[in-house]
Amino acid sequence: MVVSHSTPPVIRKKARKSPTKTKPTLVAKQATESIDVDEDMSGESLIQQSVTSIEDDIGEASIPPASTAPSFPPLPASAASSQSLKSETRRIPIPPHRMTPIKRDWVNIFSPLTEILGLQVRMNVQRRCVEIRTSKHTKEIGALQKGADFIKAYALGFDVNDAIALLRLDDLFIDSFEIHDVKTLHGDHLSRAIGRIAGQDGKTKFTIENASRTRIVLADTKIHIMGSFQNIKIARDAIVSLILGTPPGKVYSGLRTVCSRLKQRAL
């Protein structure tokens, strides 16, 4: 007969935590926080130092080096006059229908060019042009251009006494346009438009000139106006109205109103 002995089960108890382990004290917490703050401050200072060093490098690179250019004294009057002696030439063509008038008025043409502007002038008959150039007596820088404008105005058909105003005044201009630029006309319609601009015995043209203080030249279908910018606009508007078929009486009334406004502005 076999007898079996049963062993009692082993019960394991959970190990308790040792009372020696305690939570960190307040002093330790403050020490760790101070260490973290010091590390943050040191990191920010390093970043600021690096930024300032980069800015210094950029500033040194952007600032150009000091120039060592020599300083020269001003030029004497003799040197300045020697540079202005360089001659410049201008050649102005003359149309065939103005060759006879320019021969007749040649004395009145070259006299103001030589006396007022100090230019040298000659007529080239073979090339049919007037040649002008500067000389040692030329004082103004724009004298050559003024002389060329004076001769061009005479070549367009203006009188010598009217063209001389270009030499003495600076705010005078010449505006040129054709009737076809305003309206395309042919045959009798074109002839009637030219007749409306000129008027009987040139009455309409003279009225526009006196009202707008300009000078007008009718050369076939081309119209040339000389005057100041504002006065040229007034005369051009009146001529355009005549080309489009406006009666002269209505153009006269419009000129009267414009002239009265100009007088009021002048006052």
Short mmCIF file of N, CA and C in Angstrom, two decimals, residues 10 15 21 38 50 84 88 91 111 126 128 134 152-153 159 161 172 178 182 198 201 221 226 237 239 253:
data_model
loop_
_atom_site.label_atom_id
_atom_site.label_comp_id
_atom_site.label_asym_id
_atom_site.label_seq_id
_atom_site.Cartn_x
_atom_site.Cartn_y
_atom_site.Cartn_z
N VAL A 10 3.44 27.10 -1.90
CA VAL A 10 4.32 28.16 -1.37
C VAL A 10 3.72 29.51 -1.76
N ALA A 15 7.54 42.17 -2.41
CA ALA A 15 8.58 42.90 -1.68
C ALA A 15 8.16 44.35 -1.53
N LYS A 21 14.67 55.08 -0.01
CA LYS A 21 14.53 55.92 -1.21
C LYS A 21 13.49 56.98 -0.95
N ASP A 38 21.18 78.23 -16.57
CA ASP A 38 22.54 78.63 -16.99
C ASP A 38 22.85 78.10 -18.38
N SER A 50 27.30 84.76 -32.27
CA SER A 50 27.44 84.32 -33.66
C SER A 50 26.72 85.28 -34.61
N SER A 84 36.28 124.25 -76.03
CA SER A 84 35.11 124.72 -76.76
C SER A 84 35.43 125.13 -78.20
N GLU A 88 31.98 122.35 -84.94
CA GLU A 88 30.88 121.46 -85.32
C GLU A 88 30.19 122.07 -86.53
N ARG A 91 24.54 121.04 -91.85
CA ARG A 91 24.17 121.30 -93.24
C ARG A 91 22.65 121.23 -93.36
N SER A 111 23.51 137.71 -91.48
CA SER A 111 23.89 138.75 -90.50
C SER A 111 23.53 138.35 -89.07
N GLN A 126 25.99 124.17 -105.22
CA GLN A 126 25.95 122.87 -105.90
C GLN A 126 25.08 121.87 -105.13
N ARG A 128 22.87 122.79 -102.91
CA ARG A 128 21.64 123.49 -102.54
C ARG A 128 21.36 123.37 -101.04
N THR A 134 30.54 126.24 -85.94
CA THR A 134 30.95 127.07 -84.80
C THR A 134 32.33 127.63 -85.03
N LYS A 152 15.94 126.48 -91.14
CA LYS A 152 14.84 125.57 -91.48
C LYS A 152 13.50 126.32 -91.54
N ALA A 153 13.31 127.25 -90.60
CA ALA A 153 12.07 128.03 -90.61
C ALA A 153 11.96 128.86 -91.89
N ASP A 159 8.83 134.26 -92.97
CA ASP A 159 9.58 135.48 -93.29
C ASP A 159 10.84 135.56 -92.42
N ASN A 161 12.03 138.14 -90.76
CA ASN A 161 11.78 138.84 -89.49
C ASN A 161 11.06 137.96 -88.48
N LEU A 172 9.89 129.21 -78.42
CA LEU A 172 9.22 129.16 -79.71
C LEU A 172 9.50 127.83 -80.40
N GLU A 178 -0.14 117.84 -92.14
CA GLU A 178 -0.81 117.87 -93.43
C GLU A 178 -2.32 117.76 -93.25
N VAL A 182 -5.59 115.05 -90.84
CA VAL A 182 -6.85 115.36 -90.15
C VAL A 182 -8.01 114.62 -90.80
N ALA A 198 -7.39 129.56 -95.70
CA ALA A 198 -6.82 130.84 -96.12
C ALA A 198 -7.85 131.96 -96.02
N ASP A 201 -8.69 136.61 -99.57
CA ASP A 201 -7.48 137.46 -99.47
C ASP A 201 -6.68 137.16 -98.20
N THR A 221 -0.73 121.22 -99.33
CA THR A 221 -1.48 120.49 -98.29
C THR A 221 -0.76 120.50 -96.95
N MET A 226 4.27 128.47 -86.27
CA MET A 226 5.37 128.85 -85.40
C MET A 226 4.84 129.69 -84.25
N ASP A 237 -6.07 123.89 -83.35
CA ASP A 237 -7.48 123.51 -83.15
C ASP A 237 -8.39 124.28 -84.11
N ILE A 239 -7.57 125.51 -87.09
CA ILE A 239 -7.35 125.03 -88.46
C ILE A 239 -8.00 123.66 -88.65
N SER A 253 -15.75 132.96 -83.34
CA SER A 253 -16.32 133.08 -81.99
C SER A 253 -15.55 132.22 -80.99
#
